Amino acid sequence: MAKRGFGDLEAVVMDHLWKRDTSAGVTVREIFEEMSEARHIAYTTVMSTMDNLHSKGWLSRERDGKAYRYRPILTREQHSARLMREALADGGSSELVLSHFVAQMDPEESASLRAALRKLTRQAPQQ
Amino acid sequence: MKVALCLLIYNLGVLTIGPMVLTRLTARTPAPRFGIAVWLTATISVLVCWPTAVTVLVVEVAGHTTGDDLITSCLRRLVAVLAGHSGVPALVIGWVVTTTLVAWGVATTARFGVVVYRSRRRARDHARTARIIGYRAGADLVVLPAAEPAAYCVDGRPSTIVVTTAAIDALDSAQLAAVMAHERAHLHGRHNTLTTLLRGLATVVPRVRLFRCAAEQVSMLLELCADDTAARRYGREPLLGGLLALSGVTPRAGLAAAAVGVLDRIARLHAAPDPAMALRSRAVLGSTAVAIAAGPVTIATLTLSGILLCTV
C-alpha cells in the first residue's frame, strides 16, 4: 500500500463530509468512526486534519458543548467551478503558472483555428 | 569609456533587435531546447552586462577619466571617487548615482523574489485544492468533473496533472496517454519553474521587451519540447489527435497568440520529421547562442589585453 501524504487525508475527510448531510454539522468523532471502518487511523489525526481544513477555509465550525460541529463551506461542485475559473483564466501575466495542453482562447480565435485546421488536415498525416 | 560604450551598444543591440530576430529564429523549430538556450543566453547576458556597463560608465563620468579601462581599476577608482579623491562634485555625483542604482537593483531583486514566491504559492494552493476536490486517478493525476475540456499541470507539493471529465470524454485512450506524457514531460523537466522565473522577470522589469518576449517564446518552446517527448513515446498521431480534439472547444478569453501557437504545434506534428532541417536548426540556434554570449566575453578579453586602452 503506497504511503499516503497528509494532503490525501484532507481529500478523504472532505469526501466523507460531502457525502453526508451536514446541515446540522458533523463532529470529529462521527467522521473518525466512518474513516476507521476503512483504515487504521488515530482520532487525533482526524481532529487535526479537520482543524486544518477549518483554518484553511474549507470548513466552518461551531461549538456544541465540548466538541465542534463542522460543515463544508462550499459544495464540491462550487469548489470545482472556482478552480476551473482560476485555471482557465490563466493569462500571460497572471500569477498562477500552469501548462495547459491546449492554450485557452476566445471564440473568434477558436473559429479561425477551426477553419485553418480544416484546411490543414484534409491531407492525412505524412509518414 | 570604450568598454562602457561597447557594452552599452552590445546591450542595446540585443535589447532592440533581439526580440524580433530571436522570435523568427526559434518559432516552430525542430530543436526547441536550442531555442530555449538562445533566449536564456540573451536574457542572462543582458542581466549581467547592463549593470556592468552602467557601473563602468558612472565611474568614467564621475571620475572624468579616460584611459586605463581595466575593471578592477574601475572599482578602485569608484572607491576613490566615493572617498572624495576626485573632488567634491565627483563625490556628490558618485554617491547619489551609486546609491540610486544600488537601491534600485536591490529593490528590483527583492520584488522579483516576492513575485516568484507568490506565484509558486498560488500554484501550490491550486494543486492542493485540485487534489481535495478531484478524484485521484494516479500518483500525480487528478480527474475533475467539469463541462469544459481541459488538461493541465501545475507545480505543487506534490506537482499535479489535472484533467477534466469533459477532456477524457473527448479523447481516446491513445490520445489520453499522449496528453499525459506531454504533461509529465513538463513536470519532469521543471518547465513551470522556468516559466515562473521568466514571467517574474517580465513582471518586475516590464519595459524591457526582450524579457516579455523571452517569457512568451520560451513558454511556447517548452510546449514543443513536451510535444516532442510525448511524440517519441506514443507517436505523432495520438498527440495530433489529442490537440485537434481539445482545440477550439472552450470559449474563454485567453492568450492572444493561443490560436497561432496551437496551429504551429499541429503543423509541426503533421509534417514529416526532417532530420536535415533539425540539424540546420540546431546549428543556427547554437551559433546564435554562442554569438550572443561572445559579445561581452570579447569585450572583456579585448579590454584585458589592452586593445581597448587607447584614449578616445
GROMACS .gro file of N, CA and C in nm, chain B residues 112-237:
model
  378
  239PHE      N    1   1.137   4.083  -0.740
  239PHE     CA    2   1.141   3.959  -0.818
  239PHE      C    3   1.118   3.840  -0.727
  240GLY      N    4   1.189   3.839  -0.613
  240GLY     CA    5   1.174   3.730  -0.518
  240GLY      C    6   1.029   3.717  -0.471
  241VAL      N    7   0.966   3.829  -0.442
  241VAL     CA    8   0.828   3.828  -0.394
  241VAL      C    9   0.734   3.775  -0.501
  242VAL      N   10   0.751   3.823  -0.624
  242VAL     CA   11   0.663   3.779  -0.733
  242VAL      C   12   0.676   3.628  -0.754
  243VAL      N   13   0.798   3.578  -0.755
  243VAL     CA   14   0.820   3.435  -0.777
  243VAL      C   15   0.760   3.354  -0.661
  244TYR      N   16   0.782   3.401  -0.539
  244TYR     CA   17   0.728   3.330  -0.423
  244TYR      C   18   0.577   3.322  -0.428
  245ARG      N   19   0.514   3.438  -0.459
  245ARG     CA   20   0.367   3.440  -0.464
  245ARG      C   21   0.315   3.347  -0.572
  246SER      N   22   0.384   3.347  -0.686
  246SER     CA   23   0.341   3.263  -0.796
  246SER      C   24   0.348   3.115  -0.758
  247ARG      N   25   0.458   3.077  -0.693
  247ARG     CA   26   0.472   2.937  -0.654
  247ARG      C   27   0.371   2.899  -0.549
  248ARG      N   28   0.338   2.993  -0.461
  248ARG     CA   29   0.240   2.961  -0.357
  248ARG      C   30   0.102   2.943  -0.416
  249ARG      N   31   0.068   3.028  -0.514
  249ARG     CA   32  -0.063   3.013  -0.578
  249ARG      C   33  -0.072   2.879  -0.649
  250ALA      N   34   0.039   2.839  -0.713
  250ALA     CA   35   0.038   2.711  -0.782
  250ALA      C   36   0.019   2.597  -0.681
  251ARG      N   37   0.091   2.604  -0.569
  251ARG     CA   38   0.078   2.500  -0.466
  251ARG      C   39  -0.064   2.490  -0.415
  252ASP      N   40  -0.125   2.607  -0.389
  252ASP     CA   41  -0.263   2.608  -0.339
  252ASP      C   42  -0.359   2.548  -0.441
  253HIS      N   43  -0.337   2.583  -0.569
  253HIS     CA   44  -0.422   2.532  -0.675
  253HIS      C   45  -0.410   2.380  -0.682
  254ALA      N   46  -0.287   2.330  -0.675
  254ALA     CA   47  -0.265   2.185  -0.680
  254ALA      C   48  -0.333   2.116  -0.562
  255ARG      N   49  -0.319   2.177  -0.444
  255ARG     CA   50  -0.378   2.119  -0.325
  255ARG      C   51  -0.530   2.114  -0.335
  256THR      N   52  -0.588   2.224  -0.382
  256THR     CA   53  -0.733   2.229  -0.397
  256THR      C   54  -0.780   2.123  -0.495
  257ALA      N   55  -0.708   2.111  -0.608
  257ALA     CA   56  -0.746   2.011  -0.708
  257ALA      C   57  -0.744   1.872  -0.648
  258ARG      N   58  -0.644   1.845  -0.564
  258ARG     CA   59  -0.634   1.712  -0.505
  258ARG      C   60  -0.745   1.683  -0.406
  259ILE      N   61  -0.797   1.788  -0.345
  259ILE     CA   62  -0.903   1.765  -0.247
  259ILE      C   63  -1.037   1.746  -0.317
  260ILE      N   64  -1.065   1.830  -0.419
  260ILE     CA   65  -1.199   1.822  -0.477
  260ILE      C   66  -1.207   1.726  -0.595
  261GLY      N   67  -1.092   1.688  -0.652
  261GLY     CA   68  -1.096   1.598  -0.766
  261GLY      C   69  -1.088   1.453  -0.721
  262TYR      N   70  -1.089   1.364  -0.818
  262TYR     CA   71  -1.078   1.221  -0.787
  262TYR      C   72  -0.940   1.175  -0.830
  263ARG      N   73  -0.866   1.116  -0.734
  263ARG     CA   74  -0.731   1.070  -0.761
  263ARG      C   75  -0.736   0.956  -0.861
  264ALA      N   76  -0.664   0.972  -0.972
  264ALA     CA   77  -0.662   0.866  -1.073
  264ALA      C   78  -0.520   0.815  -1.095
  265GLY      N   79  -0.429   0.848  -1.007
  265GLY     CA   80  -0.290   0.806  -1.022
  265GLY      C   81  -0.207   0.885  -0.923
  266ALA      N   82  -0.077   0.855  -0.922
  266ALA     CA   83   0.009   0.921  -0.824
  266ALA      C   84   0.013   1.072  -0.844
  267ASP      N   85   0.006   1.113  -0.971
  267ASP     CA   86   0.017   1.257  -0.998
  267ASP      C   87  -0.104   1.310  -1.073
  268LEU      N   88  -0.208   1.230  -1.086
  268LEU     CA   89  -0.320   1.266  -1.172
  268LEU      C   90  -0.448   1.283  -1.093
  269VAL      N   91  -0.519   1.391  -1.124
  269VAL     CA   92  -0.648   1.418  -1.060
  269VAL      C   93  -0.751   1.441  -1.169
  270VAL      N   94  -0.868   1.380  -1.155
  270VAL     CA   95  -0.976   1.400  -1.252
  270VAL      C   96  -1.079   1.493  -1.190
  271LEU      N   97  -1.113   1.597  -1.264
  271LEU     CA   98  -1.207   1.697  -1.212
  271LEU      C   99  -1.335   1.692  -1.294
  272PRO      N  100  -1.449   1.672  -1.228
  272PRO     CA  101  -1.573   1.675  -1.305
  272PRO      C  102  -1.602   1.818  -1.349
  273ALA      N  103  -1.604   1.839  -1.481
  273ALA     CA  104  -1.632   1.974  -1.533
  273ALA      C  105  -1.678   1.963  -1.677
  274ALA      N  106  -1.755   2.062  -1.720
  274ALA     CA  107  -1.808   2.062  -1.856
  274ALA      C  108  -1.707   2.112  -1.958
  275GLU      N  109  -1.604   2.184  -1.912
  275GLU     CA  110  -1.504   2.235  -2.005
  275GLU      C  111  -1.392   2.133  -2.018
  276PRO      N  112  -1.352   2.101  -2.142
  276PRO     CA  113  -1.238   2.009  -2.157
  276PRO      C  114  -1.109   2.085  -2.125
  277ALA      N  115  -1.032   2.031  -2.034
  277ALA     CA  116  -0.906   2.095  -2.001
  277ALA      C  117  -0.810   1.989  -1.949
  278ALA      N  118  -0.683   2.005  -1.982
  278ALA     CA  119  -0.579   1.918  -1.929
  278ALA      C  120  -0.459   2.006  -1.903
  279TYR      N  121  -0.415   2.009  -1.780
  279TYR     CA  122  -0.302   2.094  -1.749
  279TYR      C  123  -0.225   2.038  -1.631
  280CYS      N  124  -0.104   2.090  -1.613
  280CYS     CA  125  -0.026   2.050  -1.497
  280CYS      C  126   0.014   2.173  -1.418
  281VAL      N  127   0.027   2.156  -1.289
  281VAL     CA  128   0.059   2.268  -1.201
  281VAL      C  129   0.159   2.220  -1.096
  282ASP      N  130   0.258   2.304  -1.071
  282ASP     CA  131   0.359   2.269  -0.972
  282ASP      C  132   0.300   2.275  -0.832
  283GLY      N  133   0.347   2.188  -0.746
  283GLY     CA  134   0.296   2.191  -0.610
  283GLY      C  135   0.368   2.089  -0.526
  284ARG      N  136   0.316   2.070  -0.405
  284ARG     CA  137   0.371   1.965  -0.319
  284ARG      C  138   0.266   1.859  -0.298
  285PRO      N  139   0.253   1.759  -0.380
  285PRO     CA  140   0.333   1.733  -0.498
  285PRO      C  141   0.275   1.799  -0.623
  286SER      N  142   0.353   1.803  -0.730
  286SER     CA  143   0.303   1.857  -0.856
  286SER      C  144   0.194   1.767  -0.909
  287THR      N  145   0.097   1.828  -0.979
  287THR     CA  146  -0.024   1.755  -1.013
  287THR      C  147  -0.065   1.781  -1.157
  288ILE      N  148  -0.118   1.676  -1.221
  288ILE     CA  149  -0.179   1.690  -1.353
  288ILE      C  150  -0.330   1.685  -1.333
  289VAL      N  151  -0.401   1.783  -1.388
  289VAL     CA  152  -0.546   1.790  -1.375
  289VAL      C  153  -0.609   1.770  -1.512
  290VAL      N  154  -0.700   1.674  -1.521
  290VAL     CA  155  -0.773   1.652  -1.646
  290VAL      C  156  -0.922   1.652  -1.613
  291THR      N  157  -1.001   1.727  -1.690
  291THR     CA  158  -1.144   1.729  -1.661
  291THR      C  159  -1.213   1.609  -1.728
  292THR      N  160  -1.333   1.577  -1.676
  292THR     CA  161  -1.409   1.465  -1.732
  292THR      C  162  -1.444   1.494  -1.877
  293ALA      N  163  -1.471   1.622  -1.909
  293ALA     CA  164  -1.503   1.657  -2.048
  293ALA      C  165  -1.386   1.626  -2.140
  294ALA      N  166  -1.263   1.648  -2.093
  294ALA     CA  167  -1.146   1.618  -2.175
  294ALA      C  168  -1.132   1.468  -2.196
  295ILE      N  169  -1.154   1.392  -2.090
  295ILE     CA  170  -1.144   1.246  -2.101
  295ILE      C  171  -1.246   1.192  -2.200
  296ASP      N  172  -1.366   1.251  -2.199
  296ASP     CA  173  -1.468   1.208  -2.293
  296ASP      C  174  -1.429   1.237  -2.437
  297ALA      N  175  -1.351   1.347  -2.456
  297ALA     CA  176  -1.318   1.387  -2.593
  297ALA      C  177  -1.202   1.308  -2.652
  298LEU      N  178  -1.128   1.233  -2.569
  298LEU     CA  179  -1.006   1.166  -2.616
  298LEU      C  180  -1.020   1.016  -2.611
  299ASP      N  181  -0.956   0.948  -2.709
  299ASP     CA  182  -0.949   0.802  -2.695
  299ASP      C  183  -0.828   0.767  -2.609
  300SER      N  184  -0.807   0.639  -2.580
  300SER     CA  185  -0.707   0.604  -2.479
  300SER      C  186  -0.566   0.637  -2.524
  301ALA      N  187  -0.538   0.620  -2.656
  301ALA     CA  188  -0.403   0.653  -2.705
  301ALA      C  189  -0.379   0.803  -2.693
  302GLN      N  190  -0.479   0.882  -2.729
  302GLN     CA  191  -0.466   1.027  -2.721
  302GLN      C  192  -0.449   1.071  -2.576
  303LEU      N  193  -0.525   1.010  -2.486
  303LEU     CA  194  -0.514   1.045  -2.345
  303LEU      C  195  -0.374   1.013  -2.293
  304ALA      N  196  -0.321   0.899  -2.333
  304ALA     CA  197  -0.185   0.862  -2.291
  304ALA      C  198  -0.085   0.963  -2.343
  305ALA      N  199  -0.102   1.008  -2.468
  305ALA     CA  200  -0.010   1.106  -2.525
  305ALA      C  201  -0.019   1.238  -2.449
  306VAL      N  202  -0.142   1.280  -2.416
  306VAL     CA  203  -0.161   1.405  -2.341
  306VAL      C  204  -0.093   1.394  -2.204
  307MET      N  205  -0.112   1.280  -2.138
  307MET     CA  206  -0.049   1.259  -2.007
  307MET      C  207   0.103   1.265  -2.018
  308ALA      N  208   0.157   1.201  -2.126
  308ALA     CA  209   0.302   1.203  -2.145
  308ALA      C  210   0.351   1.346  -2.165
  309HIS      N  211   0.273   1.424  -2.240
  309HIS     CA  212   0.309   1.565  -2.261
  309HIS      C  213   0.315   1.639  -2.128
  310GLU      N  214   0.212   1.621  -2.045
  310GLU     CA  215   0.210   1.693  -1.916
  310GLU      C  216   0.321   1.644  -1.825
  311ARG      N  217   0.345   1.513  -1.825
  311ARG     CA  218   0.452   1.461  -1.738
  311ARG      C  219   0.588   1.514  -1.781
  312ALA      N  220   0.606   1.534  -1.912
  312ALA     CA  221   0.732   1.592  -1.961
  312ALA      C  222   0.752   1.731  -1.900
  313HIS      N  223   0.641   1.807  -1.890
  313HIS     CA  224   0.650   1.939  -1.827
  313HIS      C  225   0.697   1.927  -1.684
  314LEU      N  226   0.639   1.832  -1.610
  314LEU     CA  227   0.672   1.820  -1.468
  314LEU      C  228   0.815   1.772  -1.448
  315HIS      N  229   0.856   1.670  -1.524
  315HIS     CA  230   0.990   1.617  -1.507
  315HIS      C  231   1.096   1.719  -1.546
  316GLY      N  232   1.065   1.801  -1.645
  316GLY     CA  233   1.162   1.900  -1.691
  316GLY      C  234   1.156   2.030  -1.614
  317ARG      N  235   1.070   2.035  -1.512
  317ARG     CA  236   1.054   2.157  -1.431
  317ARG      C  237   1.025   2.278  -1.518
  318HIS      N  238   0.943   2.259  -1.620
  318HIS     CA  239   0.915   2.367  -1.711
  318HIS      C  240   0.840   2.482  -1.643
  319ASN      N  241   0.748   2.448  -1.553
  319ASN     CA  242   0.672   2.554  -1.487
  319ASN      C  243   0.761   2.644  -1.405
  320THR      N  244   0.869   2.588  -1.347
  320THR     CA  245   0.962   2.670  -1.270
  320THR      C  246   1.029   2.773  -1.360
  321LEU      N  247   1.078   2.729  -1.476
  321LEU     CA  248   1.143   2.821  -1.570
  321LEU      C  249   1.046   2.930  -1.613
  322THR      N  250   0.922   2.890  -1.646
  322THR     CA  251   0.821   2.988  -1.686
  322THR      C  252   0.796   3.088  -1.574
  323THR      N  253   0.788   3.038  -1.450
  323THR     CA  254   0.765   3.127  -1.336
  323THR      C  255   0.875   3.233  -1.326
  324LEU      N  256   1.001   3.188  -1.341
  324LEU     CA  257   1.114   3.281  -1.328
  324LEU      C  258   1.111   3.385  -1.440
  325LEU      N  259   1.089   3.341  -1.564
  325LEU     CA  260   1.091   3.435  -1.675
  325LEU      C  261   0.973   3.533  -1.667
  326ARG      N  262   0.856   3.482  -1.627
  326ARG     CA  263   0.740   3.572  -1.614
  326ARG      C  264   0.764   3.671  -1.501
  327GLY      N  265   0.828   3.623  -1.395
  327GLY     CA  266   0.860   3.711  -1.283
  327GLY      C  267   0.949   3.825  -1.330
  328LEU      N  268   1.049   3.792  -1.409
  328LEU     CA  269   1.140   3.894  -1.462
  328LEU      C  270   1.064   3.994  -1.549
  329ALA      N  271   0.976   3.944  -1.637
  329ALA     CA  272   0.898   4.032  -1.724
  329ALA      C  273   0.804   4.120  -1.643
  330THR      N  274   0.753   4.068  -1.532
  330THR     CA  275   0.662   4.146  -1.447
  330THR      C  276   0.738   4.257  -1.375
  331VAL      N  277   0.857   4.225  -1.328
  331VAL     CA  278   0.931   4.318  -1.243
  331VAL      C  279   1.002   4.426  -1.325
  332VAL      N  280   1.038   4.394  -1.449
  332VAL     CA  281   1.102   4.493  -1.537
  332VAL      C  282   1.021   4.498  -1.667
  333PRO      N  283   0.900   4.556  -1.662
  333PRO     CA  284   0.808   4.540  -1.774
  333PRO      C  285   0.848   4.615  -1.901
  334ARG      N  286   0.933   4.717  -1.888
  334ARG     CA  287   0.959   4.795  -2.008
  334ARG      C  288   1.064   4.733  -2.099
  335VAL      N  289   1.127   4.625  -2.057
  335VAL     CA  290   1.226   4.560  -2.142
  335VAL      C  291   1.155   4.453  -2.224
  336ARG      N  292   1.140   4.480  -2.356
  336ARG     CA  293   1.063   4.391  -2.441
  336ARG      C  294   1.126   4.251  -2.448
  337LEU      N  295   1.259   4.248  -2.441
  337LEU     CA  296   1.328   4.120  -2.452
  337LEU      C  297   1.277   4.021  -2.348
  338PHE      N  298   1.258   4.069  -2.224
  338PHE     CA  299   1.217   3.979  -2.116
  338PHE      C  300   1.075   3.928  -2.138
  339ARG      N  301   0.985   4.018  -2.186
  339ARG     CA  302   0.848   3.975  -2.213
  339ARG      C  303   0.846   3.873  -2.325
  340CYS      N  304   0.922   3.901  -2.432
  340CYS     CA  305   0.927   3.807  -2.544
  340CYS      C  306   0.988   3.675  -2.500
  341ALA      N  307   1.093   3.683  -2.418
  341ALA     CA  308   1.156   3.560  -2.371
  341ALA      C  309   1.054   3.475  -2.296
  342ALA      N  310   0.976   3.537  -2.207
  342ALA     CA  311   0.876   3.462  -2.130
  342ALA      C  312   0.776   3.394  -2.223
  343GLU      N  313   0.724   3.470  -2.322
  343GLU     CA  314   0.624   3.413  -2.413
  343GLU      C  315   0.682   3.303  -2.499
  344GLN      N  316   0.797   3.334  -2.562
  344GLN     CA  317   0.854   3.239  -2.658
  344GLN      C  318   0.903   3.113  -2.589
  345VAL      N  319   0.964   3.127  -2.473
  345VAL     CA  320   1.012   3.008  -2.402
  345VAL      C  321   0.893   2.920  -2.360
  346SER      N  322   0.781   2.984  -2.318
  346SER     CA  323   0.662   2.904  -2.287
  346SER      C  324   0.621   2.820  -2.406
  347MET      N  325   0.620   2.884  -2.524
  347MET     CA  326   0.582   2.813  -2.646
  347MET      C  327   0.681   2.701  -2.676
  348LEU      N  328   0.811   2.731  -2.663
  348LEU     CA  329   0.914   2.631  -2.691
  348LEU      C  330   0.904   2.514  -2.594
  349LEU      N  331   0.867   2.541  -2.470
  349LEU     CA  332   0.850   2.433  -2.374
  349LEU      C  333   0.736   2.341  -2.415
  350GLU      N  334   0.628   2.399  -2.473
  350GLU     CA  335   0.521   2.313  -2.525
  350GLU      C  336   0.576   2.222  -2.635
  351LEU      N  337   0.662   2.279  -2.723
  351LEU     CA  338   0.720   2.198  -2.829
  351LEU      C  339   0.807   2.086  -2.772
  352CYS      N  340   0.884   2.119  -2.668
  352CYS     CA  341   0.966   2.016  -2.603
  352CYS      C  342   0.879   1.901  -2.553
  353ALA      N  343   0.770   1.937  -2.485
  353ALA     CA  344   0.681   1.835  -2.430
  353ALA      C  345   0.615   1.756  -2.542
  354ASP      N  346   0.579   1.827  -2.651
  354ASP     CA  347   0.523   1.757  -2.767
  354ASP      C  348   0.621   1.653  -2.819
  355ASP      N  349   0.748   1.693  -2.833
  355ASP     CA  350   0.849   1.601  -2.886
  355ASP      C  351   0.864   1.479  -2.797
  356THR      N  352   0.868   1.503  -2.665
  356THR     CA  353   0.881   1.390  -2.572
  356THR      C  354   0.764   1.294  -2.585
  357ALA      N  355   0.642   1.350  -2.587
  357ALA     CA  356   0.523   1.265  -2.596
  357ALA      C  357   0.517   1.194  -2.731
  358ALA      N  358   0.557   1.263  -2.838
  358ALA     CA  359   0.552   1.202  -2.971
  358ALA      C  360   0.653   1.089  -2.983
  359ARG      N  361   0.769   1.106  -2.916
  359ARG     CA  362   0.871   1.000  -2.919
  359ARG      C  363   0.817   0.874  -2.855
  360ARG      N  364   0.735   0.891  -2.751
  360ARG     CA  365   0.687   0.776  -2.676
  360ARG      C  366   0.564   0.712  -2.740
  361TYR      N  367   0.467   0.797  -2.781
  361TYR     CA  368   0.339   0.745  -2.828
  361TYR      C  369   0.313   0.770  -2.975
  362GLY      N  370   0.406   0.838  -3.043
  362GLY     CA  371   0.381   0.865  -3.184
  362GLY      C  372   0.315   1.000  -3.203
  363ARG      N  373   0.331   1.056  -3.326
  363ARG     CA  374   0.277   1.189  -3.351
  363ARG      C  375   0.127   1.187  -3.365
  364GLU      N  376   0.072   1.075  -3.419
  364GLU     CA  377  -0.072   1.075  -3.447
  364GLU      C  378  -0.161   1.090  -3.325
   0.00000   0.00000   0.00000
